[in-house]
Amino acid sequence: MHQELIDRFGLLPEPAQTLLDSHRLRILAKPLGISKVDASGEAIPDPVHPNPPIDPMKIITLIQSKRHYKLSGQDKLRIELKYGELSQRVLAIKNFFNDLK
């Protein structure tokens, strides 16, 4: 769909690119049990369902090995890095999802 939009309308403006990125992340998050992604500039909290299909030891290992991953309450994981551009935040979230697999 992304390529079709570019073919038809040319390079996408930033809001359209943001919309496509958010839907891609939603698709990647669902099998991990992540219900919401908030990609602000300073931290990215990811609420997780009460019984996610992720091994809890994997989450603990990630938090211990990668200091920018943090728990925030009982059901949230955070990526604490400063990100300027949206593309950097999207990449950080994709990397986080890959680390959870």
mmCIF file of N, CA and C in Angstrom, residues 13-96:
data_model
loop_
_atom_site.group_PDB
_atom_site.id
_atom_site.type_symbol
_atom_site.label_atom_id
_atom_site.label_comp_id
_atom_site.label_asym_id
_atom_site.label_seq_id
_atom_site.Cartn_x
_atom_site.Cartn_y
_atom_site.Cartn_z
ATOM 1 N N PRO A 13 3.745 13.127 2.666
ATOM 2 C CA PRO A 13 4.059 14.101 3.715
ATOM 3 C C PRO A 13 4.231 13.391 5.049
ATOM 4 N N GLU A 14 4.862 14.055 5.980
ATOM 5 C CA GLU A 14 5.175 13.432 7.265
ATOM 6 C C GLU A 14 3.941 12.884 7.999
ATOM 7 N N PRO A 15 2.804 13.596 8.032
ATOM 8 C CA PRO A 15 1.643 13.009 8.719
ATOM 9 C C PRO A 15 1.171 11.690 8.098
ATOM 10 N N ALA A 16 1.224 11.580 6.787
ATOM 11 C CA ALA A 16 0.822 10.329 6.133
ATOM 12 C C ALA A 16 1.811 9.213 6.457
ATOM 13 N N GLN A 17 3.091 9.537 6.473
ATOM 14 C CA GLN A 17 4.113 8.545 6.816
ATOM 15 C C GLN A 17 3.941 8.089 8.261
ATOM 16 N N THR A 18 3.628 9.028 9.141
ATOM 17 C CA THR A 18 3.392 8.707 10.547
ATOM 18 C C THR A 18 2.210 7.757 10.699
ATOM 19 N N LEU A 19 1.152 8.010 9.953
ATOM 20 C CA LEU A 19 -0.026 7.142 10.001
ATOM 21 C C LEU A 19 0.326 5.721 9.564
ATOM 22 N N LEU A 20 1.060 5.589 8.472
ATOM 23 C CA LEU A 20 1.457 4.258 8.004
ATOM 24 C C LEU A 20 2.366 3.568 9.009
ATOM 25 N N ASP A 21 3.323 4.316 9.572
ATOM 26 C CA ASP A 21 4.229 3.734 10.574
ATOM 27 C C ASP A 21 3.464 3.253 11.797
ATOM 28 N N SER A 22 2.483 4.035 12.242
ATOM 29 C CA SER A 22 1.733 3.636 13.430
ATOM 30 C C SER A 22 0.932 2.360 13.177
ATOM 31 N N HIS A 23 0.388 2.211 11.998
ATOM 32 C CA HIS A 23 -0.352 0.976 11.693
ATOM 33 C C HIS A 23 0.589 -0.221 11.568
ATOM 34 N N ARG A 24 1.749 -0.014 11.004
ATOM 35 C CA ARG A 24 2.733 -1.113 10.931
ATOM 36 C C ARG A 24 3.133 -1.565 12.329
ATOM 37 N N LEU A 25 3.375 -0.602 13.219
ATOM 38 C CA LEU A 25 3.760 -0.948 14.590
ATOM 39 C C LEU A 25 2.627 -1.657 15.316
ATOM 40 N N ARG A 26 1.407 -1.240 15.082
ATOM 41 C CA ARG A 26 0.258 -1.900 15.699
ATOM 42 C C ARG A 26 0.181 -3.366 15.269
ATOM 43 N N ILE A 27 0.450 -3.616 14.000
ATOM 44 C CA ILE A 27 0.424 -4.990 13.482
ATOM 45 C C ILE A 27 1.537 -5.817 14.123
ATOM 46 N N LEU A 28 2.718 -5.229 14.294
ATOM 47 C CA LEU A 28 3.835 -5.937 14.920
ATOM 48 C C LEU A 28 3.603 -6.163 16.414
ATOM 49 N N ALA A 29 2.894 -5.241 17.065
ATOM 50 C CA ALA A 29 2.703 -5.303 18.515
ATOM 51 C C ALA A 29 1.668 -6.336 18.943
ATOM 52 N N LYS A 30 0.665 -6.525 18.131
ATOM 53 C CA LYS A 30 -0.457 -7.389 18.535
ATOM 54 C C LYS A 30 -0.025 -8.802 18.924
ATOM 55 N N PRO A 31 0.801 -9.507 18.127
ATOM 56 C CA PRO A 31 1.183 -10.868 18.539
ATOM 57 C C PRO A 31 2.028 -10.913 19.813
ATOM 58 N N LEU A 32 2.616 -9.765 20.190
ATOM 59 C CA LEU A 32 3.430 -9.709 21.403
ATOM 60 C C LEU A 32 2.599 -9.372 22.635
ATOM 61 N N GLY A 33 1.315 -9.092 22.452
ATOM 62 C CA GLY A 33 0.462 -8.742 23.572
ATOM 63 C C GLY A 33 0.579 -7.283 23.972
ATOM 64 N N ILE A 34 1.130 -6.464 23.114
ATOM 65 C CA ILE A 34 1.275 -5.036 23.397
ATOM 66 C C ILE A 34 0.058 -4.328 22.818
ATOM 67 N N SER A 35 -0.640 -3.604 23.675
ATOM 68 C CA SER A 35 -1.908 -3.005 23.259
ATOM 69 C C SER A 35 -1.787 -1.564 22.814
ATOM 70 N N LYS A 36 -0.709 -0.880 23.200
ATOM 71 C CA LYS A 36 -0.583 0.537 22.871
ATOM 72 C C LYS A 36 0.886 0.909 22.847
ATOM 73 N N VAL A 37 1.246 1.768 21.901
ATOM 74 C CA VAL A 37 2.606 2.282 21.821
ATOM 75 C C VAL A 37 2.518 3.799 21.805
ATOM 76 N N ASP A 38 3.234 4.435 22.710
ATOM 77 C CA ASP A 38 3.270 5.894 22.783
ATOM 78 C C ASP A 38 4.709 6.300 22.549
ATOM 79 N N ALA A 39 4.999 6.880 21.405
ATOM 80 C CA ALA A 39 6.378 7.176 21.023
ATOM 81 C C ALA A 39 6.684 8.658 21.170
ATOM 82 N N SER A 40 6.771 9.111 22.407
ATOM 83 C CA SER A 40 7.165 10.502 22.637
ATOM 84 C C SER A 40 8.673 10.619 22.439
ATOM 85 N N GLY A 41 9.186 11.817 22.529
ATOM 86 C CA GLY A 41 10.600 12.037 22.267
ATOM 87 C C GLY A 41 11.546 11.513 23.324
ATOM 88 N N GLU A 42 11.079 11.359 24.574
ATOM 89 C CA GLU A 42 11.989 10.994 25.645
ATOM 90 C C GLU A 42 11.880 9.553 26.096
ATOM 91 N N ALA A 43 10.709 8.975 26.016
ATOM 92 C CA ALA A 43 10.526 7.587 26.435
ATOM 93 C C ALA A 43 9.381 6.999 25.644
ATOM 94 N N ILE A 44 9.418 5.710 25.477
ATOM 95 C CA ILE A 44 8.383 5.015 24.726
ATOM 96 C C ILE A 44 7.773 3.960 25.634
ATOM 97 N N PRO A 45 6.613 4.268 26.254
ATOM 98 C CA PRO A 45 5.971 3.249 27.086
ATOM 99 C C PRO A 45 5.128 2.298 26.248
ATOM 100 N N ASP A 46 5.156 1.056 26.594
ATOM 101 C CA ASP A 46 4.392 0.032 25.890
ATOM 102 C C ASP A 46 3.563 -0.756 26.892
ATOM 103 N N PRO A 47 2.269 -0.447 27.032
ATOM 104 C CA PRO A 47 1.431 -1.259 27.924
ATOM 105 C C PRO A 47 1.304 -2.683 27.388
ATOM 106 N N VAL A 48 1.405 -3.635 28.267
ATOM 107 C CA VAL A 48 1.336 -5.044 27.883
ATOM 108 C C VAL A 48 0.092 -5.649 28.526
ATOM 109 N N HIS A 49 -0.572 -6.555 27.814
ATOM 110 C CA HIS A 49 -1.733 -7.250 28.363
ATOM 111 C C HIS A 49 -1.320 -7.998 29.628
ATOM 112 N N PRO A 50 -2.279 -8.285 30.514
ATOM 113 C CA PRO A 50 -1.946 -8.970 31.770
ATOM 114 C C PRO A 50 -1.220 -10.298 31.590
ATOM 115 N N ASN A 51 -1.547 -11.067 30.571
ATOM 116 C CA ASN A 51 -0.880 -12.342 30.320
ATOM 117 C C ASN A 51 -0.303 -12.358 28.911
ATOM 118 N N PRO A 52 0.792 -11.634 28.692
ATOM 119 C CA PRO A 52 1.333 -11.561 27.331
ATOM 120 C C PRO A 52 1.949 -12.895 26.907
ATOM 121 N N PRO A 53 1.999 -13.130 25.600
ATOM 122 C CA PRO A 53 2.606 -14.370 25.114
ATOM 123 C C PRO A 53 4.132 -14.291 25.058
ATOM 124 N N ILE A 54 4.712 -13.569 25.990
ATOM 125 C CA ILE A 54 6.162 -13.377 26.046
ATOM 126 C C ILE A 54 6.669 -14.044 27.313
ATOM 127 N N ASP A 55 7.776 -14.724 27.201
ATOM 128 C CA ASP A 55 8.379 -15.358 28.365
ATOM 129 C C ASP A 55 8.826 -14.266 29.351
ATOM 130 N N PRO A 56 8.344 -14.291 30.589
ATOM 131 C CA PRO A 56 8.727 -13.262 31.563
ATOM 132 C C PRO A 56 10.237 -13.200 31.797
ATOM 133 N N MET A 57 10.908 -14.329 31.705
ATOM 134 C CA MET A 57 12.371 -14.316 31.875
ATOM 135 C C MET A 57 13.047 -13.544 30.758
ATOM 136 N N LYS A 58 12.461 -13.559 29.578
ATOM 137 C CA LYS A 58 13.022 -12.797 28.462
ATOM 138 C C LYS A 58 12.945 -11.297 28.756
ATOM 139 N N ILE A 59 11.822 -10.874 29.326
ATOM 140 C CA ILE A 59 11.674 -9.464 29.689
ATOM 141 C C ILE A 59 12.683 -9.081 30.769
ATOM 142 N N ILE A 60 12.830 -9.931 31.774
ATOM 143 C CA ILE A 60 13.787 -9.653 32.852
ATOM 144 C C ILE A 60 15.213 -9.591 32.307
ATOM 145 N N THR A 61 15.558 -10.522 31.436
ATOM 146 C CA THR A 61 16.895 -10.536 30.832
ATOM 147 C C THR A 61 17.139 -9.278 30.010
ATOM 148 N N LEU A 62 16.141 -8.856 29.244
ATOM 149 C CA LEU A 62 16.280 -7.627 28.451
ATOM 150 C C LEU A 62 16.491 -6.411 29.342
ATOM 151 N N ILE A 63 15.730 -6.318 30.412
ATOM 152 C CA ILE A 63 15.854 -5.177 31.315
ATOM 153 C C ILE A 63 17.233 -5.165 31.974
ATOM 154 N N GLN A 64 17.753 -6.338 32.292
ATOM 155 C CA GLN A 64 19.067 -6.409 32.922
ATOM 156 C C GLN A 64 20.201 -6.145 31.934
ATOM 157 N N SER A 65 20.033 -6.554 30.695
ATOM 158 C CA SER A 65 21.126 -6.424 29.724
ATOM 159 C C SER A 65 21.102 -5.109 28.958
ATOM 160 N N LYS A 66 19.937 -4.522 28.798
ATOM 161 C CA LYS A 66 19.822 -3.262 28.052
ATOM 162 C C LYS A 66 19.213 -2.234 28.985
ATOM 163 N N ARG A 67 20.052 -1.386 29.519
ATOM 164 C CA ARG A 67 19.649 -0.469 30.592
ATOM 165 C C ARG A 67 18.607 0.560 30.168
ATOM 166 N N HIS A 68 18.399 0.758 28.885
ATOM 167 C CA HIS A 68 17.382 1.722 28.457
ATOM 168 C C HIS A 68 15.985 1.106 28.402
ATOM 169 N N TYR A 69 15.865 -0.206 28.642
ATOM 170 C CA TYR A 69 14.562 -0.849 28.796
ATOM 171 C C TYR A 69 14.242 -0.873 30.290
ATOM 172 N N LYS A 70 13.065 -0.392 30.648
ATOM 173 C CA LYS A 70 12.686 -0.317 32.054
ATOM 174 C C LYS A 70 11.242 -0.768 32.225
ATOM 175 N N LEU A 71 10.945 -1.266 33.425
ATOM 176 C CA LEU A 71 9.560 -1.527 33.797
ATOM 177 C C LEU A 71 8.982 -0.234 34.351
ATOM 178 N N SER A 72 7.737 0.007 34.031
ATOM 179 C CA SER A 72 7.043 1.185 34.531
ATOM 180 C C SER A 72 5.685 0.712 35.042
ATOM 181 N N GLY A 73 5.626 0.370 36.306
ATOM 182 C CA GLY A 73 4.414 -0.213 36.854
ATOM 183 C C GLY A 73 4.348 -1.695 36.549
ATOM 184 N N GLN A 74 3.180 -2.271 36.746
ATOM 185 C CA GLN A 74 3.026 -3.711 36.560
ATOM 186 C C GLN A 74 2.889 -4.116 35.105
ATOM 187 N N ASP A 75 2.390 -3.218 34.283
ATOM 188 C CA ASP A 75 2.045 -3.640 32.927
ATOM 189 C C ASP A 75 2.622 -2.750 31.832
ATOM 190 N N LYS A 76 3.719 -2.049 32.127
ATOM 191 C CA LYS A 76 4.311 -1.184 31.106
ATOM 192 C C LYS A 76 5.809 -1.393 31.029
ATOM 193 N N LEU A 77 6.279 -1.409 29.808
ATOM 194 C CA LEU A 77 7.708 -1.414 29.538
ATOM 195 C C LEU A 77 8.044 -0.083 28.885
ATOM 196 N N ARG A 78 9.218 0.437 29.186
ATOM 197 C CA ARG A 78 9.622 1.730 28.621
ATOM 198 C C ARG A 78 10.980 1.602 27.956
ATOM 199 N N ILE A 79 11.145 2.362 26.902
ATOM 200 C CA ILE A 79 12.452 2.529 26.272
ATOM 201 C C ILE A 79 12.858 3.953 26.600
ATOM 202 N N GLU A 80 13.881 4.129 27.405
ATOM 203 C CA GLU A 80 14.277 5.465 27.837
ATOM 204 C C GLU A 80 15.511 5.928 27.087
ATOM 205 N N LEU A 81 15.283 6.527 25.979
ATOM 206 C CA LEU A 81 16.321 7.174 25.188
ATOM 207 C C LEU A 81 15.717 8.435 24.596
ATOM 208 N N LYS A 82 16.547 9.388 24.279
ATOM 209 C CA LYS A 82 16.043 10.605 23.658
ATOM 210 C C LYS A 82 16.090 10.427 22.145
ATOM 211 N N TYR A 83 14.927 10.574 21.533
ATOM 212 C CA TYR A 83 14.795 10.421 20.097
ATOM 213 C C TYR A 83 14.280 11.719 19.519
ATOM 214 N N GLY A 84 14.969 12.244 18.537
ATOM 215 C CA GLY A 84 14.521 13.462 17.896
ATOM 216 C C GLY A 84 13.495 13.206 16.825
ATOM 217 N N GLU A 85 13.883 12.456 15.854
ATOM 218 C CA GLU A 85 13.010 12.239 14.710
ATOM 219 C C GLU A 85 12.101 11.028 14.908
ATOM 220 N N LEU A 86 10.951 11.105 14.281
ATOM 221 C CA LEU A 86 9.994 10.007 14.367
ATOM 222 C C LEU A 86 10.578 8.714 13.813
ATOM 223 N N SER A 87 11.337 8.798 12.741
ATOM 224 C CA SER A 87 11.911 7.580 12.145
ATOM 225 C C SER A 87 12.819 6.863 13.139
ATOM 226 N N GLN A 88 13.531 7.602 13.984
ATOM 227 C CA GLN A 88 14.379 6.978 15.008
ATOM 228 C C GLN A 88 13.528 6.269 16.049
ATOM 229 N N ARG A 89 12.408 6.876 16.424
ATOM 230 C CA ARG A 89 11.518 6.261 17.403
ATOM 231 C C ARG A 89 10.882 4.996 16.848
ATOM 232 N N VAL A 90 10.465 5.041 15.584
ATOM 233 C CA VAL A 90 9.864 3.856 14.954
ATOM 234 C C VAL A 90 10.882 2.724 14.913
ATOM 235 N N LEU A 91 12.117 3.033 14.546
ATOM 236 C CA LEU A 91 13.170 2.010 14.499
ATOM 237 C C LEU A 91 13.442 1.443 15.892
ATOM 238 N N ALA A 92 13.459 2.289 16.909
ATOM 239 C CA ALA A 92 13.686 1.817 18.284
ATOM 240 C C ALA A 92 12.571 0.866 18.721
ATOM 241 N N ILE A 93 11.333 1.186 18.348
ATOM 242 C CA ILE A 93 10.214 0.318 18.717
ATOM 243 C C ILE A 93 10.308 -1.006 17.975
ATOM 244 N N LYS A 94 10.654 -0.962 16.697
ATOM 245 C CA LYS A 94 10.815 -2.214 15.933
ATOM 246 C C LYS A 94 11.921 -3.068 16.549
ATOM 247 N N ASN A 95 13.029 -2.468 16.914
ATOM 248 C CA ASN A 95 14.125 -3.201 17.551
ATOM 249 C C ASN A 95 13.675 -3.807 18.879
ATOM 250 N N PHE A 96 12.896 -3.056 19.630
ATOM 251 C CA PHE A 96 12.364 -3.546 20.894
ATOM 252 C C PHE A 96 11.467 -4.759 20.665
#
